[in-house]
Structures are given as C-alpha cells and as structure tokens.
mmCIF file of C-alpha atoms and ligand atoms in Angstrom:
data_model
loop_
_atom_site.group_PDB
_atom_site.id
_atom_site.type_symbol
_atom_site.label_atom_id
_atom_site.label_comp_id
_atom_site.label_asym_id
_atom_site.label_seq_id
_atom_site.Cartn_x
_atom_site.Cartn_y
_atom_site.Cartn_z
ATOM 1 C CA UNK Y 1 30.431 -6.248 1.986
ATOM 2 C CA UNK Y 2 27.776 -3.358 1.749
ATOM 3 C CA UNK Y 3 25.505 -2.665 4.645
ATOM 4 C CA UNK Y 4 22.106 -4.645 4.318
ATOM 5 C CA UNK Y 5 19.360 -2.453 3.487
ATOM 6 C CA UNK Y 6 16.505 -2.180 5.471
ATOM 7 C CA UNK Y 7 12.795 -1.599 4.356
ATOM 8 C CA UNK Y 8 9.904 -0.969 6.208
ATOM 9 C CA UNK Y 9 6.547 -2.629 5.074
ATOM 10 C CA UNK Y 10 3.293 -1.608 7.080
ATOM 11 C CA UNK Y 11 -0.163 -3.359 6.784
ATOM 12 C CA UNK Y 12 2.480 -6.662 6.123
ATOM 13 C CA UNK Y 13 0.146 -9.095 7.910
ATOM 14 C CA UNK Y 14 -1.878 -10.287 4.388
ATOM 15 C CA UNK Y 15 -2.350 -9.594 0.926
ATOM 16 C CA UNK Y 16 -0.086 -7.033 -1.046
ATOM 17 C CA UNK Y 17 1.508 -6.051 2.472
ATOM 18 C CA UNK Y 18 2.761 -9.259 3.203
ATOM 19 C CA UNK Y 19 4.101 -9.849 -0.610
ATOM 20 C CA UNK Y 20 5.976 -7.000 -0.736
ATOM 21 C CA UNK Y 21 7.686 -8.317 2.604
ATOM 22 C CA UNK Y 22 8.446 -11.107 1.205
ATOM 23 C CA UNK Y 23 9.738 -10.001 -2.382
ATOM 24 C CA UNK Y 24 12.338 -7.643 -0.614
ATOM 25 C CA UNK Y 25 13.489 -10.244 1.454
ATOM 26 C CA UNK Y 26 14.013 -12.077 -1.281
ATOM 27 C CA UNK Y 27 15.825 -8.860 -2.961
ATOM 28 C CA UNK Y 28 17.913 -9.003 0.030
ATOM 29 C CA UNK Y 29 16.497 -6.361 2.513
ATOM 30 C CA UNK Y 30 15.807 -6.582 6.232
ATOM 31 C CA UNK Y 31 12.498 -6.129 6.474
ATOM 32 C CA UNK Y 32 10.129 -4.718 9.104
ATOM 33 C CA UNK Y 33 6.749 -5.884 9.079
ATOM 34 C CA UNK Y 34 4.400 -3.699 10.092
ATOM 35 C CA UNK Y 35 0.627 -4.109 11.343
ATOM 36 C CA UNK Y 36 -1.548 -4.816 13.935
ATOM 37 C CA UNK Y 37 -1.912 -8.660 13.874
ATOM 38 C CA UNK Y 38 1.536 -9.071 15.444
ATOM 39 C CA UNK Y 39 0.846 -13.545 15.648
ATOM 40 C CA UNK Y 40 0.592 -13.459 11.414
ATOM 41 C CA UNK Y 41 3.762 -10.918 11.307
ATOM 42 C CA UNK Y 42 5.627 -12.814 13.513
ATOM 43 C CA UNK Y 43 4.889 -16.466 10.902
ATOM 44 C CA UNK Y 44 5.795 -14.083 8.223
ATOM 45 C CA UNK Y 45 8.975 -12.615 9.859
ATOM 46 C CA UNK Y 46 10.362 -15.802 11.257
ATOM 47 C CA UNK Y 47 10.080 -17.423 7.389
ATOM 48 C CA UNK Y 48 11.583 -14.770 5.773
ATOM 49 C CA UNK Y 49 14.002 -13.340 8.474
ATOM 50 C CA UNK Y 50 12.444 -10.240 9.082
ATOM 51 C CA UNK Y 51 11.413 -8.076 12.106
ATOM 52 C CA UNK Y 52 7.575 -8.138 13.569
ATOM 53 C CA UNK Y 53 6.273 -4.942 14.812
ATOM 54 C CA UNK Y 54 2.905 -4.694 16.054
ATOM 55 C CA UNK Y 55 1.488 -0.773 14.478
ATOM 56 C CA UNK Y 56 -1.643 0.645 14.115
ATOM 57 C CA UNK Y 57 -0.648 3.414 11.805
ATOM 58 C CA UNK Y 58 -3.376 5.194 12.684
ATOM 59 C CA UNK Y 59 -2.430 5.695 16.355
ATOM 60 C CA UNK Y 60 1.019 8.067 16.755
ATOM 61 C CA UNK Y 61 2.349 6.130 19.747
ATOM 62 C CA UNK Y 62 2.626 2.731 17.961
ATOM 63 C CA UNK Y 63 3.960 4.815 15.019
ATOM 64 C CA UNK Y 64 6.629 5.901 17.331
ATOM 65 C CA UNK Y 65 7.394 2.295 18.422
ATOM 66 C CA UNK Y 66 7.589 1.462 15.026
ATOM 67 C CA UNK Y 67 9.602 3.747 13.678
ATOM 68 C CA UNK Y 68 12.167 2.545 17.338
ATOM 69 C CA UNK Y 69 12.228 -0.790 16.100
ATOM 70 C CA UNK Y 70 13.557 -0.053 12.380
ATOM 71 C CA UNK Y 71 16.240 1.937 13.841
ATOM 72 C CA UNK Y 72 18.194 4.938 12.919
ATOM 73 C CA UNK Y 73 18.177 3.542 8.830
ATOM 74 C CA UNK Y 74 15.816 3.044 6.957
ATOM 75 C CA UNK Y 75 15.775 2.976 3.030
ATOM 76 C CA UNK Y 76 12.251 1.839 2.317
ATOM 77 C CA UNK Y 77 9.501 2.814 3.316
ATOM 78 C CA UNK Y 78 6.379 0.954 1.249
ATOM 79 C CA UNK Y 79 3.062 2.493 2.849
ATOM 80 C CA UNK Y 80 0.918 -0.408 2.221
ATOM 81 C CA UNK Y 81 -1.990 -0.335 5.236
ATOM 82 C CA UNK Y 82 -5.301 0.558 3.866
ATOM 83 C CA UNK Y 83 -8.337 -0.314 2.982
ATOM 84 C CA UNK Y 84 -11.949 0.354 1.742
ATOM 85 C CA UNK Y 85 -14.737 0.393 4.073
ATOM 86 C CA UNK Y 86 -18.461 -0.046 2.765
ATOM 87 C CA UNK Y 87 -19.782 0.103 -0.236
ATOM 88 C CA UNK Y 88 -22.727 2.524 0.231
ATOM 89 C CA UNK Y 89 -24.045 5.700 -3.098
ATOM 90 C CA UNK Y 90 -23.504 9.212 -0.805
ATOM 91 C CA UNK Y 91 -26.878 9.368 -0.367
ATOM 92 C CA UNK Y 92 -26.884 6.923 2.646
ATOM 93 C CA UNK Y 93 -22.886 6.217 2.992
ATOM 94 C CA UNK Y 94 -21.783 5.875 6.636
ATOM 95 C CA UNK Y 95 -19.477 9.322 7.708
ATOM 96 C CA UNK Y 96 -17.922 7.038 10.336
ATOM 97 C CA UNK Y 97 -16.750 4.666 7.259
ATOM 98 C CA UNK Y 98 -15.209 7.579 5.248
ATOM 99 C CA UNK Y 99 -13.195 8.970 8.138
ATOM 100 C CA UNK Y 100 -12.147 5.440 9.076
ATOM 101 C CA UNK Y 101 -11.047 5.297 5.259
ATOM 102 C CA UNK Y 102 -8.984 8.394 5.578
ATOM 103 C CA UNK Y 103 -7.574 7.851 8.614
ATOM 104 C CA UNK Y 104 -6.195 4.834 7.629
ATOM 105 C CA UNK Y 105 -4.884 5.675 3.920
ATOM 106 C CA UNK Y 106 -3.830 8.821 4.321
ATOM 107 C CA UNK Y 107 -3.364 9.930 8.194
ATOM 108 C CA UNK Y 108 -1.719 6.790 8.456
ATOM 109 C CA UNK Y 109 0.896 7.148 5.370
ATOM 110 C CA UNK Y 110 1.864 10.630 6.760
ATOM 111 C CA UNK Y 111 2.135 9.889 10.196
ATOM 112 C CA UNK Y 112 4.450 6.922 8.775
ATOM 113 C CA UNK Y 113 6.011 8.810 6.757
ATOM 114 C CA UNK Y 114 6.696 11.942 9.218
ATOM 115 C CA UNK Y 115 7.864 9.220 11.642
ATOM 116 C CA UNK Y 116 10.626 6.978 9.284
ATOM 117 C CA UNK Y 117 11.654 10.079 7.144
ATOM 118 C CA UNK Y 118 15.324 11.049 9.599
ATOM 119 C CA UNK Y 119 16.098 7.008 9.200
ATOM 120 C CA UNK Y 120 15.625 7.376 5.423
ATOM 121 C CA UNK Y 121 17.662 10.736 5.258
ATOM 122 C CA UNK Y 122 20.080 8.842 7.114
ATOM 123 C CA UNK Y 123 20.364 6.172 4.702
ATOM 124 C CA UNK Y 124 21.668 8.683 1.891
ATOM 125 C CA UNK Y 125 19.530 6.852 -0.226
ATOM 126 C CA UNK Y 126 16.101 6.089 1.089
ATOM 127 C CA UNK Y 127 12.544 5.195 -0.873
ATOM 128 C CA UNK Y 128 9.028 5.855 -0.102
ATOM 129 C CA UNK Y 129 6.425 3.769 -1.776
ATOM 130 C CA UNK Y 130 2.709 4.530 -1.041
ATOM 131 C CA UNK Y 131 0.320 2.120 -2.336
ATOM 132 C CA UNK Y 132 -2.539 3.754 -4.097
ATOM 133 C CA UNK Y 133 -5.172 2.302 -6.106
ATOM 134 C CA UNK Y 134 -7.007 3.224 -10.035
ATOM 135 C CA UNK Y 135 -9.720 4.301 -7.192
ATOM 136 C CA UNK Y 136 -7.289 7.078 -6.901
ATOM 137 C CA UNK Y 137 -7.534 7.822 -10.659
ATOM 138 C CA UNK Y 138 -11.159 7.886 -11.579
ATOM 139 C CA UNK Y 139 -14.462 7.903 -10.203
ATOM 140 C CA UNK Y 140 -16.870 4.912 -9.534
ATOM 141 C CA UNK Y 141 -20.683 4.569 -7.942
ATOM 142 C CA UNK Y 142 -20.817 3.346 -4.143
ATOM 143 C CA UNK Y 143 -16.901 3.658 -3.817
ATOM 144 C CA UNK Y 144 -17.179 7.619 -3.039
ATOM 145 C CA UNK Y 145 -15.421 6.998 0.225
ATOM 146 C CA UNK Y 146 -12.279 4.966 -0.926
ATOM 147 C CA UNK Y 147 -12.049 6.472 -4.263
ATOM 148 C CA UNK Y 148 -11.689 10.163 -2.238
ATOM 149 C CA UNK Y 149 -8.796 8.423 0.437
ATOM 150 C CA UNK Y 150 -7.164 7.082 -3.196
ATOM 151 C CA UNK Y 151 -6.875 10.292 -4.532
ATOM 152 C CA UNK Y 152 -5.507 11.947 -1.585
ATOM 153 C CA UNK Y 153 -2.729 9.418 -1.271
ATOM 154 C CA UNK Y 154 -2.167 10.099 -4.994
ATOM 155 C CA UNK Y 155 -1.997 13.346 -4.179
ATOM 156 C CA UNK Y 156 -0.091 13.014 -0.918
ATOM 157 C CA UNK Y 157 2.362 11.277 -2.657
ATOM 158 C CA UNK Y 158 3.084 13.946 -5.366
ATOM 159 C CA UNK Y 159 3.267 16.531 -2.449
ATOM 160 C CA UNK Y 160 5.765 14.660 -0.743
ATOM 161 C CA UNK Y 161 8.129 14.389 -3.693
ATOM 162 C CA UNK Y 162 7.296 18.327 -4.441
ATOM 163 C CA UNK Y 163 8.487 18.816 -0.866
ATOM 164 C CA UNK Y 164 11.655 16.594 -0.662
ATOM 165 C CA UNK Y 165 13.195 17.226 -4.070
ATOM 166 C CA UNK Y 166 16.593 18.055 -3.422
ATOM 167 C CA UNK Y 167 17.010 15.409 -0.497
ATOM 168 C CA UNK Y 168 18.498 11.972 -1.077
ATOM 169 C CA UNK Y 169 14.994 10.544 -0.881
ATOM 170 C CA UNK Y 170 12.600 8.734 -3.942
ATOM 171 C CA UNK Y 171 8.988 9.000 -4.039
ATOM 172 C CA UNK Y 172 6.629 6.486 -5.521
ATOM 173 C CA UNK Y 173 3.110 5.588 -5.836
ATOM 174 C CA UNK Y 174 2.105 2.079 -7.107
ATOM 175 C CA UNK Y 175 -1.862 2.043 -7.806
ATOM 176 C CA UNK Y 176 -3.291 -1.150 -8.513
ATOM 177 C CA UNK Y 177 -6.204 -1.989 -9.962
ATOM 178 C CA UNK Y 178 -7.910 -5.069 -9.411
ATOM 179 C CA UNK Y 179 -6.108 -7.541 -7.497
ATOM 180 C CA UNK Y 180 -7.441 -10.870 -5.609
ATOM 181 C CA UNK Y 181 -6.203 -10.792 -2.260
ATOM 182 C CA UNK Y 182 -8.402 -13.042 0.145
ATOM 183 C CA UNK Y 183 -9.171 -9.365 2.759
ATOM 184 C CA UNK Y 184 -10.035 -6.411 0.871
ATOM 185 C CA UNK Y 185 -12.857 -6.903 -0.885
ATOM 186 C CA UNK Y 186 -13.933 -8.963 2.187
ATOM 187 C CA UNK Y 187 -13.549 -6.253 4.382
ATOM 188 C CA UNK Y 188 -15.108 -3.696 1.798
ATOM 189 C CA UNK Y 189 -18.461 -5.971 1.948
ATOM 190 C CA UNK Y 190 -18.842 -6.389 5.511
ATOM 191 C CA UNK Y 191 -17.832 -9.891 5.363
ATOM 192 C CA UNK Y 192 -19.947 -10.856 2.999
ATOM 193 C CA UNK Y 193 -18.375 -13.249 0.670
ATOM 194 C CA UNK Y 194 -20.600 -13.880 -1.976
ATOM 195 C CA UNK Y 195 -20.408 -10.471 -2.436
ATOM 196 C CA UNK Y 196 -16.681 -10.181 -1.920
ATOM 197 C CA UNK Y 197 -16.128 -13.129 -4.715
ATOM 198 C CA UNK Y 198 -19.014 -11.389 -6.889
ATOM 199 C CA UNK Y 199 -16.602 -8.584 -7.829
ATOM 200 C CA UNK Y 200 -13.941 -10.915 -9.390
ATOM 201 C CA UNK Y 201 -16.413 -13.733 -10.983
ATOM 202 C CA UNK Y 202 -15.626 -14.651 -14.285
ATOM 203 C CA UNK Y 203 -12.506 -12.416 -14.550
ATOM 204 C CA UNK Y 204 -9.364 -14.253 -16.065
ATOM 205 C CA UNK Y 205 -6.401 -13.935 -13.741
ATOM 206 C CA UNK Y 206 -7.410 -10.949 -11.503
ATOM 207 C CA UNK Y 207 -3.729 -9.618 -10.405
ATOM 208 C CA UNK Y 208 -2.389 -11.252 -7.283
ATOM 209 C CA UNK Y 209 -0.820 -9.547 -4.399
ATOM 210 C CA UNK Y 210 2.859 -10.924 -5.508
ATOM 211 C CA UNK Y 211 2.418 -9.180 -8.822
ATOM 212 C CA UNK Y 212 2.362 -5.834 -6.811
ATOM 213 C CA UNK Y 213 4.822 -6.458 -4.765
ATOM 214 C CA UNK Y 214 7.177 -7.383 -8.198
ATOM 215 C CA UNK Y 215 6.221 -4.003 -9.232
ATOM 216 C CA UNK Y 216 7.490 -2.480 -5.626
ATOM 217 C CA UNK Y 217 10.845 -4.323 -5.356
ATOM 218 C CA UNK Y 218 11.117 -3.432 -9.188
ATOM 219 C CA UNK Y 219 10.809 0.018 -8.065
ATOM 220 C CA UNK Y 220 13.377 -0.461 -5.291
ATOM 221 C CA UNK Y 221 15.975 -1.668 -6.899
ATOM 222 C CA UNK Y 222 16.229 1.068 -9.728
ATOM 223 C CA UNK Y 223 19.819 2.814 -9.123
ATOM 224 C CA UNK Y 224 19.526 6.002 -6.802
ATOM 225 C CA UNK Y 225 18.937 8.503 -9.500
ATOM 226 C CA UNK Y 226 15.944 6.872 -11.129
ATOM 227 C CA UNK Y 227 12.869 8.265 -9.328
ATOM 228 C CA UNK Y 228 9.528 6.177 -10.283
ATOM 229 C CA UNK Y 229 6.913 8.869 -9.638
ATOM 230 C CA UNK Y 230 3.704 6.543 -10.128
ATOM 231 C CA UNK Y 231 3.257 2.771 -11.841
ATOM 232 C CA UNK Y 232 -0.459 1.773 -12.304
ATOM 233 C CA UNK Y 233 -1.070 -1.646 -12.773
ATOM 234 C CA UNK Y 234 -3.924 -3.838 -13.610
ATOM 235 C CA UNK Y 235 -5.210 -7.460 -14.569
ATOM 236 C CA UNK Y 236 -5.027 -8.155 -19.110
ATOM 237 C CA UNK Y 237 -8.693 -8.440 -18.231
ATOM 238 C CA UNK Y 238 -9.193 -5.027 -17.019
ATOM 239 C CA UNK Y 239 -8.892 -1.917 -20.026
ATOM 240 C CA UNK Y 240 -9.975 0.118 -17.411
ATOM 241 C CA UNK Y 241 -12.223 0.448 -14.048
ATOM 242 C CA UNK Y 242 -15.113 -0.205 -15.520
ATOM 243 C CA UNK Y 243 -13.915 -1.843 -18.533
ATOM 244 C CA UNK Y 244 -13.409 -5.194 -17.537
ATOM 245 C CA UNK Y 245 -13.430 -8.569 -19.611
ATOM 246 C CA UNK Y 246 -15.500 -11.638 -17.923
ATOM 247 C CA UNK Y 247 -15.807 -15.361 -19.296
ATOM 248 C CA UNK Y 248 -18.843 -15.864 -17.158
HETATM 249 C C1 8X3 N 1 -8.607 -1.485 -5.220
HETATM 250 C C2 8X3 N 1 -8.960 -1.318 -6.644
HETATM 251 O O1 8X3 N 1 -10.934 -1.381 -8.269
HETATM 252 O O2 8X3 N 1 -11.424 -1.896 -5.963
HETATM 253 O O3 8X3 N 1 -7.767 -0.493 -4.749
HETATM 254 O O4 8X3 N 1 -10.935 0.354 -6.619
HETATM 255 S S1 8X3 N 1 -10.631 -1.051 -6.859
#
C-alpha cells in the first residue's frame, strides 16, 4: 500500500480552512490543522483523524513548531489563514489594519511556505495552494487594504512557481469570490453583523466554504505533472465583483 499523504491546512479552525481539512481527509490525506484556536482544531481533528497544531502564522516560532509537527513530508501545503480587516476609503483607513492585513496574507504564506518547503521537496511530489481572493484581481472602494494583501499573494504565488520550476513541487492559487462563511465578513466589519449579513442579502446561493475546498482537493488530486497555476471561483449570482445579481 502507498504511503498516506500528508497535507498541511493553516487558518483550519472555520470557514474555507476548516473545509479544505475536511475534503482532504475525505480524499484520504493526513491532515494538519493549522491555527491559533487549538480547542476548535482539536473537534475538527479528532472527527476527521487529523493532527491539531496550534500556529499563528504570523509569528516564526509557532511556524517552526508547525512545520515539527507535520514532519519531514509534507505534500500539501494549502495557505488558507487570512483575512480582511476594516472596511475604511484611504482617506481615513487605519495603517495598523493594512499591516495586520499583510502580515497575515502574505508574511504569513511565506513564512509557511519557507518553513514546509524541505518536507514538500521530500515528498517528490509536493503542492502549494495559497488561497487568494477576486480582491486580488480587481479593485474595489473601502477594500484598499485587503484588495493590496490579495494581489500580493497573487503575486507571491506566481513568484513562487517562477522560482521553483524545475523542482518536484506545484503551485496554485485558488481566489474566491464571494463566499458565506459565518467569520470573514464578520471580522471585516468589526463585528458588526448587520453589516456582515448586509453584504450577502438577497444574493442566491453565495458560495460556501466546502465549494472551495472541492476546488482545492480537485486541485490536489490532479496527477503530478498537471500544475493548476490559478482557479477563480465565484457564486452564478456574481458576473463579477461588482456585478452581482440580488432577489431582494
Ligand atoms: C473575499 C472576496 O469579494 O470580499 O476574499 O473581496 S471579496
């Protein structure tokens, strides 16, 4: 029997995160979930059979640990841990906000990535996955902060593969568009959820965070060779980010 393969998912303890942890369990993968509310990984982990590790990716020591606990192999790597922060025009926007938002989507991907990339030479076949966003494709009013982070990791991504080519590694980006996951737009507002649930009203069948993690494990289990450089993916309702349909 082949070795089990093993996949490391970080911001795993909600939303598209913990999806994609579950959808490669399900494809058959040990997987490492990765994020700083260690008492949701560890429900996830225990249901699915996976490995909790507590990580702020933002901090290189718990990096470190993390990349310890997934051991010497790694094939995946999805870079899920972001997030948008505020949703202020430049004129007033908060700096502190901004370089929390890089920090977190794109400091935190490379110092991921630097950390888990011997394990996924190692494997002979590894994966890298960063989850971007369409904030990374266009621009939009008060989302100056996050759609600059989006970007980057768009472009951090195509660096990487620019970078690697020649090394048994794949590099991916998988930038969603709008998706209904109960934190992010949450967190973008402040906590405010009638302003959180404002941005999805009257939208038919926003995606849902399993829908982007199909697209991931779809994207994992192509054969070695096939290299997936970026899948953007977005609700029926939305034709684009501005451009969306709403019954109400
Ligand atoms: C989230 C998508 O539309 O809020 O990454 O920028 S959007």
């Amino acid at each position: 029997m082949s070795q089990q393969r093993t996949a490391v998912v970080t911001g795993a303890s909600s939303g598209i995160g913990e999806a994609t942890a579950r959808t490669l369990a399900a494809e058959g993968f040990r997987v490492v979930l990765a994020a700083r509310r260690l008492d949701r990984l560890e429900r996830t982990a225990a249901e699915i059979g996976g490995v909790a590790c507590a990580c702020d990716v933002t901090d290189p020591a718990s990096v470190a640990a993390l990349a310890e606990a997934a051991g010497p192999v790694v094939h995946v790597v999805v870079n899920n841990a972001g997030g948008a922060f505020g949703v202020d025009p430049i004129e007033t926007a908060d700096p502190a906000q901004w370089r929390q938002m890089y920090d977190v989507n794109v400091i935190g991907l490379l110092q991921v990535t630097q950390a888990l990339l011997p394990a996924l030479r190692a494997s002979g076949d590894g994966l890298v996955v960063n989850i971007g966003s369409t904030a990374g494709r266009v621009a939009y009013e008060t989302g100056g902060g996050y759609t600059a982070a989006k970007h980057a990791t768009k472009v951090v991504t195509e660096t990487m593969r620019l970078e690697l080519v020649g090394e048994p590694i794949r590099i991916s980006e998988v930038a969603p568009g709008m998706v209904n996951t109960p934190e992010f737009s949450l967190v973008r507002h402040g906590g405010d959820q009638a302003a959180a649930d404002a941005v999805y009203a009257g939208v038919p069948d926003p995606l849902v965070a399993a829908d982007v993690a199909d697209a991931v494990a779809w994207i994992a289990t192509r054969p070695a060779h096939v290299n997936i450089d970026e899948l953007v993916i977005k609700p029926r309702a939305q034709a684009a980010q501005h451009k969306v349909h709403r019954t109400s």
